[in-house]
Amino acid sequence: MSAGGSGDRHPVLAGVGGWLPSRVVTNDDLAAHLDTSDAWIRSRTGIGSRRFAEPGVSTGDLAVAAGALALKSSGEAQADAVVLATATPDHPLPGTAPQVAERLGLIGAAAFDVAAVCAGFVYGLATAGGLIAAGTARRVLLIGAETFTSIVNPRDRSTAVIFADGAGAVVLRAGRPDEPGALGPTDLGSDGGNHELIMVPGGGSRQRSSGADPGPEDHFFHMAGRDVYRHAVERLTSSSRAALAHAGWQVTDVDRFVPHQANAKISAAVADRLGLDADRVLSNIAEVGNTSAASIPLLLAQAGADGRLQPGHRVLLAAFGGGLTWGASTLVWPDITALTV
Ligand code: UT7
């Protein structure tokens, strides 16, 4: 629960960057080959368009681009560790983070992937913060990057209109707990009993070891949207409350709420339950869709760059995803230059 870090070993946000592929895909583009409509997608999700990576572009490519921006934003090209939150790695093994580290010139840095699907960035915050608090690293590059187009079934209208590609990254440095940017205690949780609500059934050891023949759709991403919706609202609300309690903040202390961009209606329902005014809730889902682990760092980078996040703002972050997994944390926004492409 604690962000850890005594003395000068507390994780502090030092830089942030966001990177999106240039190809814009509108709802009408999808409706041209899928039984859906702009009106359905907008009213049920709040999404108007999203970005798709071109064929041949991988999660690692997006992670390198966002990671380079975050390093530049932090003012230093160096990091001792790279943590990559992703559900769409370049290969089943090895992890994608070591190649990302190498391509960023972080030769020899500790590097590994975190698999917590859409909650991956918040799990990554706790992990990266823990590396700093333990004295294992002084600077950690934490990236959330996804090419969900690589696992979404383009013929499944219930997921193909929601998930998209993108990347965001932050640099955490060792500092003091009373500095702007110091991470608050992170609340994390999981419910493996409901793992089947969000999954890729094939490709792992469970199906292969059972001897069952993989079905034609088994390598695609599956989501039981209606059930997930209910869990998402519940867990995002309870985890946000826990993170606020751990930080000693009241809901009225929160200047900006940065929820994982799963669905605009989920964010609104959670804000309503928490008692947060809509003008304190940040969003970019209308233009980027659901980018899973990339969603929060991408939104932080965009909001930092366009002024929706200002130094001194008290920020609450919350995420929910497959596993099921969830988490929330707090920080006071520091005076940094956010970079986006
Ligand atoms: O990021 C990780 C966590 N993910 C989430 O939190 C996502 C949570 N779930 C959701 O956001 C929503 O459940 C969805 C946006 C996925 C779906 O919205 P919904 O309002 O829950 O729709 P539904 O799945 O209950 O489906 C309602 C109807 C169905 O038709 P019938 O059975 O009522 O005739 C669906 O077949 O809407 C139909 N439908 C669509 N229609 C047009 C489903 N997808 C589409 C579509 N276009 N794209």
mmCIF file of C-alpha atoms in Angstrom, residues 157-300:
data_model
loop_
_atom_site.group_PDB
_atom_site.id
_atom_site.type_symbol
_atom_site.label_atom_id
_atom_site.label_comp_id
_atom_site.label_asym_id
_atom_site.label_seq_id
_atom_site.Cartn_x
_atom_site.Cartn_y
_atom_site.Cartn_z
ATOM 1 C CA ARG A 157 -18.349 -5.385 -32.916
ATOM 2 C CA SER A 158 -18.484 -5.472 -29.110
ATOM 3 C CA THR A 159 -14.694 -5.026 -28.802
ATOM 4 C CA ALA A 160 -13.456 -3.801 -32.205
ATOM 5 C CA VAL A 161 -15.081 -0.391 -31.729
ATOM 6 C CA ILE A 162 -13.546 0.150 -28.273
ATOM 7 C CA PHE A 163 -9.912 -0.945 -28.175
ATOM 8 C CA ALA A 164 -7.077 0.829 -29.943
ATOM 9 C CA ASP A 165 -3.331 1.484 -30.056
ATOM 10 C CA GLY A 166 -1.118 3.995 -28.245
ATOM 11 C CA ALA A 167 1.583 4.498 -25.645
ATOM 12 C CA GLY A 168 2.369 6.702 -22.675
ATOM 13 C CA ALA A 169 5.330 6.780 -20.326
ATOM 14 C CA VAL A 170 6.595 8.386 -17.157
ATOM 15 C CA VAL A 171 9.988 8.695 -15.515
ATOM 16 C CA LEU A 172 10.099 8.205 -11.766
ATOM 17 C CA ARG A 173 13.164 9.385 -9.852
ATOM 18 C CA ALA A 174 14.277 8.958 -6.276
ATOM 19 C CA GLY A 175 13.274 11.969 -4.200
ATOM 20 C CA ARG A 176 11.484 13.042 -1.053
ATOM 21 C CA PRO A 177 7.902 12.223 -0.016
ATOM 22 C CA ASP A 178 7.034 15.912 0.473
ATOM 23 C CA GLU A 179 8.022 17.001 -3.066
ATOM 24 C CA PRO A 180 5.478 17.758 -5.801
ATOM 25 C CA GLY A 181 5.215 14.619 -7.943
ATOM 26 C CA ALA A 182 5.800 12.276 -4.990
ATOM 27 C CA LEU A 183 3.622 9.174 -5.460
ATOM 28 C CA GLY A 184 1.016 8.538 -2.811
ATOM 29 C CA PRO A 185 0.291 5.041 -1.501
ATOM 30 C CA THR A 186 -1.088 2.763 -4.207
ATOM 31 C CA ASP A 187 -4.129 0.558 -3.656
ATOM 32 C CA LEU A 188 -4.074 -2.670 -5.709
ATOM 33 C CA GLY A 189 -6.404 -5.649 -5.912
ATOM 34 C CA SER A 190 -7.518 -8.614 -8.013
ATOM 35 C CA ASP A 191 -10.341 -11.115 -8.488
ATOM 36 C CA GLY A 192 -9.103 -14.161 -10.408
ATOM 37 C CA GLY A 193 -12.468 -15.850 -9.962
ATOM 38 C CA ASN A 194 -13.712 -13.599 -12.752
ATOM 39 C CA HIS A 195 -10.735 -14.038 -15.094
ATOM 40 C CA GLU A 196 -12.974 -15.340 -17.882
ATOM 41 C CA LEU A 197 -14.735 -11.996 -18.265
ATOM 42 C CA ILE A 198 -11.725 -10.567 -20.129
ATOM 43 C CA MET A 199 -9.358 -12.983 -21.832
ATOM 44 C CA VAL A 200 -7.490 -14.351 -24.827
ATOM 45 C CA PRO A 201 -8.359 -18.074 -24.452
ATOM 46 C CA GLY A 202 -5.639 -19.530 -26.691
ATOM 47 C CA GLY A 203 -1.885 -19.335 -26.911
ATOM 48 C CA GLY A 204 -1.047 -20.068 -23.286
ATOM 49 C CA SER A 205 -0.220 -23.242 -21.384
ATOM 50 C CA ARG A 206 -3.782 -23.899 -20.164
ATOM 51 C CA GLN A 207 -5.316 -24.653 -23.530
ATOM 52 C CA ARG A 208 -2.236 -26.337 -24.964
ATOM 53 C CA SER A 209 -1.730 -28.574 -21.942
ATOM 54 C CA SER A 210 -5.395 -29.594 -21.888
ATOM 55 C CA GLY A 211 -5.002 -31.124 -25.335
ATOM 56 C CA ALA A 212 -8.048 -29.211 -26.585
ATOM 57 C CA ASP A 213 -7.839 -28.022 -30.165
ATOM 58 C CA PRO A 214 -7.811 -24.247 -30.314
ATOM 59 C CA GLY A 215 -10.958 -22.784 -31.854
ATOM 60 C CA PRO A 216 -10.648 -20.370 -34.761
ATOM 61 C CA GLU A 217 -11.400 -17.362 -32.524
ATOM 62 C CA ASP A 218 -9.355 -18.444 -29.500
ATOM 63 C CA HIS A 219 -6.385 -16.215 -30.205
ATOM 64 C CA PHE A 220 -8.610 -13.149 -30.196
ATOM 65 C CA PHE A 221 -9.438 -10.943 -27.228
ATOM 66 C CA HIS A 222 -12.850 -11.700 -25.644
ATOM 67 C CA MET A 223 -14.782 -9.495 -23.232
ATOM 68 C CA ALA A 224 -18.149 -9.960 -21.501
ATOM 69 C CA GLY A 225 -18.837 -6.222 -21.693
ATOM 70 C CA ARG A 226 -21.977 -5.922 -19.595
ATOM 71 C CA ASP A 227 -20.521 -7.871 -16.620
ATOM 72 C CA VAL A 228 -17.179 -6.102 -16.914
ATOM 73 C CA TYR A 229 -18.959 -2.761 -16.824
ATOM 74 C CA ARG A 230 -20.543 -3.552 -13.459
ATOM 75 C CA HIS A 231 -17.266 -4.760 -11.924
ATOM 76 C CA ALA A 232 -15.386 -1.782 -13.364
ATOM 77 C CA VAL A 233 -17.680 0.796 -11.757
ATOM 78 C CA GLU A 234 -17.586 -1.020 -8.418
ATOM 79 C CA ARG A 235 -13.822 -1.593 -8.266
ATOM 80 C CA LEU A 236 -12.760 1.785 -9.647
ATOM 81 C CA THR A 237 -14.905 3.436 -6.983
ATOM 82 C CA SER A 238 -13.726 1.292 -4.061
ATOM 83 C CA SER A 239 -10.065 1.432 -5.083
ATOM 84 C CA SER A 240 -10.236 5.218 -5.496
ATOM 85 C CA ARG A 241 -11.727 5.507 -2.024
ATOM 86 C CA ALA A 242 -8.959 3.293 -0.605
ATOM 87 C CA ALA A 243 -6.188 5.318 -2.274
ATOM 88 C CA LEU A 244 -7.704 8.555 -0.977
ATOM 89 C CA ALA A 245 -7.942 7.121 2.536
ATOM 90 C CA HIS A 246 -4.307 5.900 2.421
ATOM 91 C CA ALA A 247 -3.205 9.378 1.285
ATOM 92 C CA GLY A 248 -5.305 11.112 3.936
ATOM 93 C CA TRP A 249 -7.220 13.035 1.244
ATOM 94 C CA GLN A 250 -10.922 13.830 1.102
ATOM 95 C CA VAL A 251 -12.786 13.603 -2.213
ATOM 96 C CA THR A 252 -13.005 17.418 -2.099
ATOM 97 C CA ASP A 253 -9.173 17.544 -2.138
ATOM 98 C CA VAL A 254 -9.068 16.015 -5.635
ATOM 99 C CA ASP A 255 -8.509 18.612 -8.378
ATOM 100 C CA ARG A 256 -8.212 16.112 -11.232
ATOM 101 C CA PHE A 257 -9.461 12.524 -11.548
ATOM 102 C CA VAL A 258 -7.617 10.497 -14.210
ATOM 103 C CA PRO A 259 -9.525 7.224 -14.677
ATOM 104 C CA HIS A 260 -8.519 4.487 -17.112
ATOM 105 C CA GLN A 261 -10.359 5.291 -20.327
ATOM 106 C CA ALA A 262 -12.559 2.185 -20.585
ATOM 107 C CA ASN A 263 -15.848 3.874 -21.359
ATOM 108 C CA ALA A 264 -16.981 7.485 -20.809
ATOM 109 C CA LYS A 265 -20.070 6.189 -19.017
ATOM 110 C CA ILE A 266 -17.929 4.182 -16.570
ATOM 111 C CA SER A 267 -15.829 7.263 -15.745
ATOM 112 C CA ALA A 268 -18.987 9.329 -15.215
ATOM 113 C CA ALA A 269 -20.589 6.670 -13.010
ATOM 114 C CA VAL A 270 -17.463 6.379 -10.856
ATOM 115 C CA ALA A 271 -17.133 10.166 -10.512
ATOM 116 C CA ASP A 272 -20.789 10.346 -9.540
ATOM 117 C CA ARG A 273 -20.376 7.660 -6.860
ATOM 118 C CA LEU A 274 -17.285 9.380 -5.506
ATOM 119 C CA GLY A 275 -19.029 12.761 -5.497
ATOM 120 C CA LEU A 276 -16.581 14.334 -7.975
ATOM 121 C CA ASP A 277 -17.812 17.134 -10.260
ATOM 122 C CA ALA A 278 -17.589 16.370 -13.980
ATOM 123 C CA ASP A 279 -15.224 19.320 -14.535
ATOM 124 C CA ARG A 280 -12.573 17.584 -12.420
ATOM 125 C CA VAL A 281 -12.689 14.375 -14.499
ATOM 126 C CA LEU A 282 -10.122 14.185 -17.313
ATOM 127 C CA SER A 283 -10.870 12.257 -20.482
ATOM 128 C CA ASN A 284 -9.465 11.575 -23.945
ATOM 129 C CA ILE A 285 -11.525 8.511 -24.873
ATOM 130 C CA ALA A 286 -13.430 10.471 -27.553
ATOM 131 C CA GLU A 287 -10.237 10.703 -29.638
ATOM 132 C CA VAL A 288 -8.219 7.618 -28.628
ATOM 133 C CA GLY A 289 -10.644 4.904 -27.476
ATOM 134 C CA ASN A 290 -9.521 2.364 -24.884
ATOM 135 C CA THR A 291 -5.738 1.916 -25.069
ATOM 136 C CA SER A 292 -5.557 -0.427 -22.054
ATOM 137 C CA ALA A 293 -2.261 -0.005 -20.132
ATOM 138 C CA ALA A 294 -1.384 3.073 -22.203
ATOM 139 C CA SER A 295 -4.552 4.892 -21.288
ATOM 140 C CA ILE A 296 -3.552 6.690 -18.061
ATOM 141 C CA PRO A 297 0.000 7.778 -19.006
ATOM 142 C CA LEU A 298 -1.258 8.929 -22.416
ATOM 143 C CA LEU A 299 -3.967 11.027 -20.756
ATOM 144 C CA LEU A 300 -1.469 12.400 -18.216
#
